[in-house]
Amino acid sequence: MTSHSLQSAPCVLMVRPACFYSNPETAKTNEFQHAIAADVDALDMAQAEFDGAAATLREAGVQVVVVEDTESPQTPDALFPNNWLTTHADGSCVLYPMQPESRRGERRLDVLDILRIEHKKTIRHVLDWSDFEHTQKYLEGTGSLVLDRQHRVAYACRSARTDETVLRHFCRHFDYTPVLFDAFSQSGTAIYHTNVMMCVGTGYAVVCLESIRDERERAQVVDALSQHRQIIDISYAQVAQFAGNMLEVRASTDARLLVMSSRAYASLTASQISALETHANLVQCRVDGIEDAAGGGIRCMLAEIFLP
C-alpha cells in the first residue's frame, strides 16, 4: 500500500440537506457564519451547491456516497457529516460528542448501514462517544481533529467545541500523538474548529501560523508538521475565505486531489497554488452560499470513508 493511501480517502460521504438555514445555536461559536438574505430560498441554494459539488468530485474521479438527510428531526447542519463521524482503515467508525444540541440528531446509524449494505464497506466496531455530552465535553470529528494519518499525529485547537479530555481519549484509542494549541481569529476569538485554519495532506500542510499566538505552541506545530511536510502558510484574510478548509482525497486512478472552495482558490497566491500543485491536483467546488450561511466549507461537507 502506498503511503498516500493512508492519508487520503478514496471515498467520501456527503449528506444532501432536507432543511437548511443559518443555525442561531452554532453562530454563538462560529464567527464565519452570517444570516441569509430574506429573499434567498436557502434550501434550494444549498441543494444546488451541494449537487454541484458532488458532481464536480465525481467528475474528478472520487467515489462519492450521497445520503439524503431526514425530514425529522430538522438538522440545518446535516450537510456537514464530518463532525459526527470518522471512519478508519481497521473497520472502526466513531460517533462524536457535539456541542450544539441542534446537531446531535445528525448522528445516524442507518448511514452506517447504507455504507455496509449498499456500498460493501466493512464495519467492525462502532465507537459511540456521545456520552461525553453529559459532562459538556465535545470533540466534533474532523472539524476538531486534523489528522496526519500517515504519522499518527492529531492536531487540535482548543475551543468550546474541542475538549482536551476527548482528544486524549481518541489518541489513546487510535495510538495518535496529540498536538494541542490555542488558535484565534483576527478579532481574538477562539477558532471553533481546527479544520478552519489547517489542512494536512500528503507531503504538505496548509496552516495559518499567525492564528497560533503563543510562540511555544506555534513552534511545536511547526516542528511537528515540518518533520514530514512542506508548510504552506496562509493569512487571516485567506482563512476568512476558507483557504484552511481544504481536504485531500484520492481519485480512482490513485491521483491525489486537493478539494477546496472556489472562494478559497481565488484567495491563494500564485506561489501558494504552485506549491500545492506539486503535491496534488486542485479541485474547486462553488459553495459560497453554504459557506456564508453555515460558516462551514467544502471540507466540512466531506466525511472520509477509509473503511475496507
XYZ file of C-alpha atoms in Angstrom:
308
model
C 0.000 0.000 0.000
C 1.383 3.408 -0.957
C 1.812 5.901 1.834
C -0.693 8.419 0.494
C -3.406 5.774 0.508
C -3.194 6.113 4.280
C -3.526 9.906 4.329
C -6.269 10.444 1.767
C -9.500 8.519 1.415
C -10.696 7.010 -1.892
C -14.326 7.633 -0.944
C -16.318 10.387 0.754
C -19.762 10.527 2.353
C -21.987 13.548 1.693
C -25.418 14.213 3.253
C -27.834 16.105 0.985
C -29.760 18.639 3.081
C -33.508 18.324 3.654
C -33.577 21.642 5.511
C -31.064 24.487 5.605
C -30.824 27.784 7.409
C -28.255 29.771 9.368
C -28.338 27.954 12.716
C -28.519 30.518 15.570
C -27.162 27.973 18.065
C -23.909 27.347 16.166
C -23.493 31.069 15.384
C -22.561 31.639 19.032
C -19.168 29.977 18.495
C -18.737 30.307 14.714
C -17.898 33.810 13.525
C -17.646 32.611 9.907
C -21.439 32.316 9.886
C -23.749 35.060 8.550
C -27.523 35.443 8.266
C -29.102 34.600 4.915
C -30.838 37.396 2.987
C -34.615 37.167 3.371
C -35.182 36.886 -0.388
C -32.980 33.781 -0.773
C -34.534 30.297 -0.773
C -31.888 28.804 1.498
C -32.705 25.147 0.888
C -32.809 25.492 -2.903
C -29.478 27.324 -2.800
C -27.852 24.735 -0.519
C -29.130 21.772 -2.530
C -27.961 23.315 -5.813
C -24.471 23.976 -4.404
C -24.392 20.512 -2.823
C -25.359 18.795 -6.102
C -22.758 20.817 -7.993
C -20.029 19.883 -5.520
C -20.919 16.177 -5.614
C -20.881 16.250 -9.428
C -17.517 18.055 -9.500
C -15.967 15.444 -7.216
C -17.344 12.547 -9.239
C -16.041 14.116 -12.456
C -12.616 14.307 -10.789
C -12.753 10.556 -10.113
C -13.742 10.479 -6.432
C -16.177 7.841 -5.165
C -18.992 9.891 -3.589
C -21.677 8.298 -1.418
C -24.660 10.657 -1.175
C -27.197 10.031 1.596
C -30.397 12.048 1.898
C -30.945 13.977 5.126
C -34.055 13.058 7.101
C -37.032 15.444 7.265
C -37.252 14.886 11.029
C -35.586 15.882 13.236
C -34.767 19.152 11.463
C -30.971 19.398 11.277
C -29.872 22.535 9.396
C -26.196 21.497 9.537
C -26.694 17.898 8.378
C -24.643 18.564 5.258
C -21.512 18.574 7.497
C -21.220 14.845 8.411
C -17.502 15.098 9.179
C -18.377 16.498 12.614
C -20.193 13.406 13.877
C -18.424 10.568 12.055
C -14.929 9.341 11.335
C -14.073 6.018 9.728
C -10.800 4.139 9.946
C -8.905 1.519 7.978
C -9.317 -1.054 10.774
C -13.081 -1.011 10.203
C -13.859 1.355 13.102
C -16.469 4.102 12.989
C -16.553 6.777 15.696
C -19.631 8.809 16.625
C -18.601 12.096 18.268
C -19.955 14.319 21.061
C -21.289 17.558 19.570
C -21.721 20.815 21.449
C -24.832 22.222 19.688
C -27.889 20.227 20.757
C -29.462 21.006 17.386
C -26.731 18.961 15.699
C -26.948 15.770 17.756
C -29.782 14.404 15.628
C -27.326 14.223 12.714
C -25.774 11.048 14.156
C -27.472 8.248 12.224
C -26.736 4.545 12.498
C -28.705 3.971 9.295
C -25.941 5.838 7.436
C -23.523 3.141 8.611
C -25.978 0.501 7.352
C -26.007 2.220 3.943
C -22.196 2.136 3.823
C -22.140 -1.522 4.873
C -25.019 -2.934 2.824
C -25.225 -0.752 -0.279
C -21.533 0.102 -0.637
C -19.996 -3.121 0.747
C -17.851 -1.364 3.350
C -16.617 -3.454 6.276
C -17.588 -2.084 9.698
C -16.047 -4.000 12.593
C -16.540 -1.598 15.513
C -18.864 1.341 16.170
C -17.487 3.534 18.949
C -20.164 5.863 20.292
C -18.512 8.617 22.329
C -21.621 10.812 22.532
C -21.881 10.150 26.295
C -19.216 12.830 26.768
C -22.028 15.305 26.075
C -23.404 14.564 29.562
C -20.280 16.183 31.059
C -20.121 19.035 28.476
C -17.033 17.631 26.772
C -17.012 17.763 22.987
C -14.888 16.693 20.052
C -16.534 17.392 16.711
C -14.924 14.835 14.432
C -12.560 16.125 11.785
C -13.746 19.637 12.477
C -11.921 19.442 15.799
C -9.285 16.949 14.627
C -6.918 17.486 11.724
C -5.257 14.106 11.360
C -1.870 13.150 9.997
C -2.915 9.568 9.362
C 0.499 8.584 7.983
C 2.431 9.504 11.133
C -0.396 9.242 13.697
C -0.486 12.881 14.808
C -3.758 14.578 15.811
C -3.716 18.383 15.581
C -6.407 20.257 17.505
C -7.034 23.829 18.615
C -8.832 24.223 21.932
C -12.324 25.671 21.830
C -15.772 25.261 23.354
C -16.253 22.503 20.780
C -12.868 20.769 21.162
C -12.114 19.315 24.586
C -8.698 18.013 25.600
C -10.146 15.054 27.544
C -11.950 13.660 24.486
C -8.961 14.425 22.254
C -6.710 12.341 24.518
C -9.338 9.580 24.572
C -9.193 9.493 20.746
C -5.394 9.469 20.762
C -5.163 6.622 23.276
C -7.639 4.519 21.350
C -6.091 5.017 17.913
C -2.450 5.436 19.019
C -2.053 9.040 17.898
C 0.154 11.758 19.379
C -1.866 14.880 20.242
C -0.623 18.338 19.248
C -2.914 20.720 21.108
C -2.773 24.501 20.816
C -4.824 27.694 21.014
C -5.737 29.443 17.771
C -7.506 32.764 17.491
C -9.253 34.676 14.751
C -8.058 38.163 13.860
C -10.664 39.578 16.267
C -9.221 37.493 19.117
C -11.999 34.888 19.303
C -11.010 31.231 19.723
C -11.231 29.480 16.350
C -14.034 26.986 16.833
C -12.757 24.173 14.553
C -9.180 23.266 13.694
C -10.070 22.499 10.083
C -10.849 26.190 9.502
C -7.177 27.129 9.873
C -5.361 23.917 8.938
C -5.264 21.089 6.401
C -2.790 18.199 6.339
C -2.160 16.415 3.046
C 0.500 14.052 1.751
C 3.822 15.895 1.870
C 2.331 19.311 2.659
C 0.260 21.184 5.219
C -1.764 24.378 4.825
C -1.855 26.305 8.104
C -2.459 29.823 9.387
C 0.523 30.190 11.703
C -0.342 33.749 12.763
C -3.510 32.413 14.401
C -1.331 30.476 16.899
C -0.243 33.417 19.010
C 1.734 31.570 21.686
C 5.265 31.289 20.299
C 5.976 27.999 22.055
C 2.805 26.385 20.727
C 3.433 27.749 17.243
C 6.952 26.309 17.301
C 5.549 22.954 18.423
C 3.114 22.873 15.486
C 5.796 23.943 13.000
C 8.187 21.311 14.335
C 5.614 18.515 14.128
C 4.495 19.459 10.612
C 7.928 20.181 9.142
C 9.275 16.739 10.009
C 7.319 15.275 7.105
C 5.725 18.133 5.163
C 6.200 21.371 3.283
C 4.337 24.067 5.228
C 2.209 26.463 3.186
C 1.392 29.361 5.498
C -1.876 31.213 4.911
C -3.019 34.576 6.253
C -6.010 35.576 8.339
C -7.550 37.076 5.193
C -7.218 33.723 3.443
C -8.704 31.853 6.421
C -11.730 34.165 6.129
C -12.057 32.899 2.528
C -11.996 29.256 3.757
C -8.468 28.588 2.479
C -7.754 26.490 5.582
C -10.863 24.386 4.922
C -9.417 22.010 2.312
C -9.250 18.215 2.116
C -7.015 15.834 0.227
C -8.845 12.852 -1.272
C -7.903 10.191 -3.791
C -9.274 9.570 -7.283
C -9.990 6.108 -8.649
C -6.704 6.456 -10.589
C -4.928 6.891 -7.210
C -4.171 10.536 -8.082
C -4.154 12.897 -5.113
C -6.752 15.664 -5.274
C -6.904 18.717 -3.014
C -10.531 19.807 -2.730
C -11.273 23.438 -1.867
C -13.984 26.009 -2.493
C -13.822 28.423 -5.417
C -13.573 31.251 -2.891
C -10.595 29.582 -1.189
C -8.828 29.041 -4.521
C -9.359 32.672 -5.507
C -7.689 33.807 -2.277
C -4.457 31.864 -2.887
C -1.325 33.490 -4.288
C 0.356 32.188 -7.430
C 3.245 30.806 -5.377
C 0.867 29.009 -2.991
C -1.003 27.458 -5.924
C 2.285 26.403 -7.495
C 3.444 24.804 -4.228
C 0.162 22.930 -3.781
C 0.154 21.720 -7.389
C 3.461 19.937 -6.814
C 1.607 17.684 -4.358
C -1.939 17.292 -5.703
C -4.384 18.234 -8.436
C -6.531 21.138 -7.225
C -10.314 20.707 -7.423
C -12.647 23.677 -6.857
C -16.268 23.485 -5.705
C -18.520 26.563 -5.646
C -20.252 26.616 -2.246
C -20.333 30.358 -1.450
C -23.869 30.326 -0.065
C -23.226 27.352 2.203
C -20.007 28.953 3.459
C -21.773 32.233 4.244
C -24.886 30.854 5.895
C -23.458 27.872 7.769
C -19.882 29.021 8.365
C -18.506 25.737 7.014
C -16.956 24.912 3.684
C -16.429 22.028 1.299
C -14.085 20.186 3.646
C -16.826 20.052 6.288
C -19.206 18.556 3.723
C -16.971 15.507 3.228
C -16.708 12.627 5.711
C -13.771 10.490 4.603
C -14.512 6.782 4.173
C -11.400 4.715 4.964
C -13.337 1.505 5.697
C -12.056 -1.626 3.975
